[in-house]
């Protein structure tokens, strides 16, 4: 996620669509704000993952909240009308499992496995807590992605980078999804969390961007509980291996504390 400094003050005006996708005749049409950083002809992985989560939750039903969404991107995601198919593998009282496939122009481009678990009132013993959420206060450095054409990074999200000494090997930022997902209404917080989770490597980047290119080929999001509010913090970190692979992971937090984690597999190459 390439950024440039932006003065403090009111949020910059947005020029993108009111939603990332709209439905027409059984297909999902991406708006310009669903485009990724590679160009207007490719979609952002976070936008596509959130659309798949939307269909998965609809198939799981209200009694089984989305608990895990594991998405594989099968290649570049073209900015074309998308067909989405769901298949329920299990619909039990305790948990459900749904398979989601997305195709463009007859070619499958992404697939997800979604797990939904029932909610239960169950008192549990206290466990060591995660670090408190980072502050989100006036005066923190605020960044606005640059660029000309509408895109997800430029128009669909607002990111405030946090100086967090507790995480010296990565980065921390608060982020907010500023468009709807499939309509003009704000996306549910859990769907926003899925979309924003794909920013993990950009927030926790550890390799010099002028030498290395890192592309995530998947995204897995685990939700311990539904997040609350518009803003989501990502405390991100990147780990690299000796064979051109890496892992970017983030703890997901809202104002009440940690609610989930996400992981990306990175394909690393030299520029």
Coordinates of C-alpha atoms in Angstrom, one line a residue:
X1 CA 0.0 0.0 0.0
X2 CA 1.9 3.1 -1.2
X3 CA 1.0 6.2 0.7
X4 CA 1.8 9.9 0.9
X5 CA 1.4 12.2 3.9
X6 CA -1.8 14.2 4.1
X7 CA -2.4 17.2 6.4
X8 CA -4.6 16.7 9.4
X9 CA -8.2 17.9 9.1
X10 CA -11.4 16.7 7.5
X11 CA -11.4 13.6 5.4
X12 CA -10.6 14.2 1.8
X13 CA -13.7 14.2 -0.5
X14 CA -14.4 10.9 -2.2
X15 CA -15.0 10.5 -5.9
X16 CA -15.8 6.8 -6.1
X17 CA -19.0 4.8 -6.2
X18 CA -21.3 4.4 -3.3
X19 CA -20.6 0.6 -3.3
X20 CA -17.9 -1.8 -4.5
X21 CA -20.3 -4.0 -6.4
X22 CA -23.8 -3.8 -7.8
X23 CA -26.0 -6.7 -8.9
X24 CA -27.6 -6.9 -12.3
X25 CA -29.2 -9.9 -14.0
X26 CA -27.5 -12.4 -11.6
X27 CA -24.0 -11.0 -12.0
X28 CA -22.0 -8.6 -9.8
X29 CA -20.6 -5.5 -11.5
X30 CA -17.5 -4.0 -9.9
X31 CA -17.3 -0.3 -9.5
X32 CA -14.1 1.7 -10.2
X33 CA -13.4 1.8 -6.5
X34 CA -13.0 -2.0 -6.4
X35 CA -9.8 -1.7 -8.5
X36 CA -6.5 -2.8 -7.0
X37 CA -3.1 -1.0 -7.0
X38 CA -2.0 -2.7 -10.3
X39 CA -4.4 -0.9 -12.5
X40 CA -8.1 -0.2 -13.4
X41 CA -8.3 -3.6 -15.1
X42 CA -7.7 -5.6 -12.0
X43 CA -9.7 -5.9 -8.8
X44 CA -8.5 -5.5 -5.3
X45 CA -8.4 -8.8 -3.4
X46 CA -10.0 -7.3 -0.3
X47 CA -13.1 -6.3 -2.4
X48 CA -13.5 -9.7 -3.9
X49 CA -12.9 -11.5 -0.6
X50 CA -15.6 -9.3 1.1
X51 CA -18.1 -10.1 -1.7
X52 CA -17.4 -13.8 -1.2
X53 CA -17.9 -13.4 2.5
X54 CA -21.2 -11.6 1.8
X55 CA -22.5 -14.7 -0.1
X56 CA -21.1 -17.1 2.4
X57 CA -22.9 -15.4 5.3
X58 CA -26.1 -15.4 3.4
X59 CA -25.8 -19.1 2.8
X60 CA -24.8 -19.8 6.4
X61 CA -27.8 -18.0 7.8
X62 CA -28.3 -15.7 10.7
X63 CA -27.8 -18.4 13.3
X64 CA -24.2 -19.1 12.3
X65 CA -22.0 -16.0 12.2
X66 CA -19.0 -16.1 9.8
X67 CA -16.1 -17.3 11.9
X68 CA -13.5 -18.1 9.3
X69 CA -13.1 -17.1 5.6
X70 CA -10.2 -18.7 3.7
X71 CA -9.8 -17.3 0.2
X72 CA -7.5 -18.4 -2.6
X73 CA -6.9 -16.0 -5.5
X74 CA -6.3 -18.1 -8.6
X75 CA -4.6 -15.4 -10.6
X76 CA -5.1 -11.7 -11.4
X77 CA -8.7 -10.6 -10.6
X78 CA -10.1 -9.0 -13.8
X79 CA -12.4 -6.0 -13.5
X80 CA -15.2 -7.8 -15.3
X81 CA -18.8 -8.9 -14.3
X82 CA -18.5 -11.6 -11.7
X83 CA -20.6 -14.8 -11.3
X84 CA -20.7 -16.1 -7.7
X85 CA -21.8 -19.6 -6.8
X86 CA -22.2 -21.0 -3.3
X87 CA -22.5 -24.6 -2.2
X88 CA -23.4 -25.6 1.4
X89 CA -21.3 -28.5 2.5
X90 CA -22.8 -28.6 6.1
X91 CA -25.7 -26.8 7.7
X92 CA -25.6 -28.2 11.3
X93 CA -26.9 -26.6 14.4
X94 CA -23.4 -26.1 15.8
X95 CA -21.6 -25.0 12.6
X96 CA -22.0 -24.6 8.9
X97 CA -19.5 -24.9 6.1
X98 CA -19.9 -23.2 2.7
X99 CA -17.9 -23.2 -0.5
X100 CA -17.9 -20.0 -2.6
X101 CA -16.6 -19.8 -6.2
X102 CA -16.2 -16.6 -8.3
X103 CA -15.8 -16.6 -12.1
X104 CA -15.3 -13.9 -14.7
X105 CA -15.9 -14.5 -18.4
X106 CA -16.2 -18.2 -17.8
X107 CA -13.0 -18.6 -15.8
X108 CA -12.8 -19.3 -12.1
X109 CA -10.7 -16.5 -10.5
X110 CA -11.2 -17.1 -6.7
X111 CA -12.6 -19.6 -4.2
X112 CA -13.4 -19.4 -0.5
X113 CA -14.1 -21.9 2.3
X114 CA -16.3 -20.3 4.9
X115 CA -17.1 -21.5 8.4
X116 CA -20.0 -20.2 10.5
X117 CA -20.3 -21.2 14.2
X118 CA -23.4 -20.8 16.4
X119 CA -23.4 -18.3 19.2
X120 CA -23.8 -19.5 22.8
X121 CA -23.8 -17.9 26.2
X122 CA -21.0 -19.7 27.9
X123 CA -18.9 -18.4 30.9
X124 CA -15.2 -19.1 30.3
X125 CA -12.2 -18.6 32.6
X126 CA -10.1 -15.5 31.9
X127 CA -7.1 -15.8 29.7
X128 CA -4.2 -13.5 29.1
X129 CA -5.4 -10.6 27.0
X130 CA -4.0 -9.1 23.9
X131 CA -2.3 -5.7 24.0
X132 CA -4.8 -2.8 24.2
X133 CA -5.9 -1.2 21.0
X134 CA -3.6 1.6 19.7
X135 CA -4.8 5.2 20.3
X136 CA -6.9 6.8 17.6
X137 CA -6.7 10.4 18.4
X138 CA -6.3 13.8 16.7
X139 CA -2.7 14.6 15.8
X140 CA -1.7 11.1 14.7
X141 CA 0.0 10.9 11.3
X142 CA -2.7 10.4 8.6
X143 CA -2.0 9.1 5.2
X144 CA -3.9 9.2 1.9
X145 CA -2.9 6.9 -0.9
X146 CA -2.0 8.8 -4.1
X147 CA -2.9 8.1 -7.7
X148 CA -5.2 9.4 -10.3
X149 CA -7.8 6.8 -11.3
X150 CA -10.4 5.6 -8.8
X151 CA -9.3 2.6 -6.8
X152 CA -9.9 0.7 -3.6
X153 CA -6.8 2.1 -1.8
X154 CA -7.5 5.7 -2.9
X155 CA -11.3 5.9 -2.7
X156 CA -12.7 3.0 -0.7
X157 CA -10.6 3.2 2.4
X158 CA -9.2 5.7 4.9
X159 CA -6.1 4.8 6.7
X160 CA -4.4 6.4 9.8
X161 CA -1.0 5.0 10.4
X162 CA -0.1 4.6 14.1
X163 CA 3.5 4.8 15.6
X164 CA 3.5 1.6 17.7
X165 CA 6.8 0.8 19.4
X166 CA 5.3 -2.5 20.6
X167 CA 5.6 -3.9 17.1
X168 CA 9.1 -3.1 15.8
X169 CA 9.0 -5.6 13.0
X170 CA 5.8 -4.4 11.3
X171 CA 3.3 -1.6 11.5
X172 CA -0.1 -0.7 12.9
X173 CA -2.9 1.3 11.4
X174 CA -6.5 2.1 11.9
X175 CA -8.6 1.7 8.7
X176 CA -12.2 2.4 7.7
X177 CA -14.2 1.2 4.7
X178 CA -15.8 4.3 3.2
X179 CA -18.1 2.7 0.6
X180 CA -20.8 0.1 0.8
X181 CA -20.2 -3.4 -0.3
X182 CA -23.2 -4.3 -2.4
X183 CA -25.3 -1.2 -1.9
X184 CA -25.3 2.4 -0.6
X185 CA -25.6 1.3 3.0
X186 CA -22.4 0.9 5.0
X187 CA -21.0 -2.6 4.9
X188 CA -21.4 -4.7 8.1
X189 CA -18.3 -4.4 10.3
X190 CA -17.4 -8.0 9.7
X191 CA -17.5 -7.5 6.0
X192 CA -15.4 -4.3 6.3
X193 CA -12.9 -6.3 8.4
X194 CA -12.5 -8.9 5.6
X195 CA -12.0 -6.2 3.0
X196 CA -9.5 -4.3 5.1
X197 CA -7.6 -7.4 6.1
X198 CA -6.1 -7.5 2.6
X199 CA -4.2 -4.4 3.5
X200 CA -2.1 -6.4 6.0
X201 CA 1.1 -6.6 4.0
X202 CA 0.9 -3.0 3.0
X203 CA 0.7 -1.9 6.6
X204 CA 3.3 -4.4 7.9
X205 CA 5.7 -4.3 4.9
X206 CA 9.2 -5.1 6.0
X207 CA 11.1 -5.4 2.6
X208 CA 12.4 -2.5 0.6
X209 CA 9.7 -1.7 -2.0
X210 CA 12.3 -0.5 -4.5
X211 CA 13.9 -3.9 -4.6
X212 CA 11.2 -6.5 -3.8
X213 CA 7.7 -7.1 -5.1
X214 CA 5.3 -8.9 -2.8
X215 CA 1.9 -10.3 -3.9
X216 CA -0.5 -12.1 -1.6
X217 CA -2.0 -15.2 -3.3
X218 CA -4.5 -15.9 -0.5
X219 CA -6.2 -14.3 2.5
X220 CA -7.5 -16.1 5.6
X221 CA -9.6 -14.2 8.2
X222 CA -10.6 -15.6 11.6
X223 CA -13.2 -13.7 13.6
X224 CA -13.3 -14.4 17.4
X225 CA -16.4 -12.2 17.7
X226 CA -18.2 -9.7 15.4
X227 CA -16.3 -6.4 15.4
X228 CA -18.1 -3.2 16.4
X229 CA -17.9 0.3 14.9
X230 CA -16.5 1.7 11.6
X231 CA -12.8 1.7 12.5
X232 CA -10.6 -1.4 12.5
X233 CA -7.0 -1.6 13.7
X234 CA -4.5 -3.9 12.1
X235 CA -1.3 -4.7 14.0
X236 CA 0.6 -6.2 11.2
X237 CA 3.9 -8.1 10.9
X238 CA 5.7 -9.8 8.0
X239 CA 7.9 -12.9 8.1
X240 CA 10.0 -14.1 5.2
X241 CA 11.5 -17.5 4.3
X242 CA 14.6 -18.5 2.3
X243 CA 12.7 -19.6 -0.8
X244 CA 10.9 -16.5 -2.1
X245 CA 7.9 -16.9 0.2
X246 CA 6.6 -14.9 3.1
X247 CA 3.7 -14.6 5.5
X248 CA 2.0 -11.4 6.5
X249 CA -0.3 -11.6 9.5
X250 CA -2.2 -9.1 11.6
X251 CA -4.1 -8.9 14.8
X252 CA -7.5 -7.2 14.2
X253 CA -8.8 -4.9 16.8
X254 CA -11.7 -2.5 17.4
X255 CA -12.2 0.0 20.2
X256 CA -13.1 -2.8 22.6
X257 CA -9.9 -4.9 21.9
X258 CA -8.9 -7.8 19.7
X259 CA -11.6 -9.6 17.7
X260 CA -9.7 -11.6 15.1
X261 CA -6.6 -12.4 13.1
X262 CA -5.7 -12.6 9.4
X263 CA -2.9 -14.2 7.4
X264 CA -1.6 -13.8 3.8
X265 CA 0.8 -16.0 1.9
X266 CA 3.3 -13.8 0.0
X267 CA 4.9 -14.5 -3.3
X268 CA 8.2 -12.5 -3.3
X269 CA 10.3 -11.5 -6.3
X270 CA 12.9 -9.0 -7.1
X271 CA 11.9 -5.9 -9.0

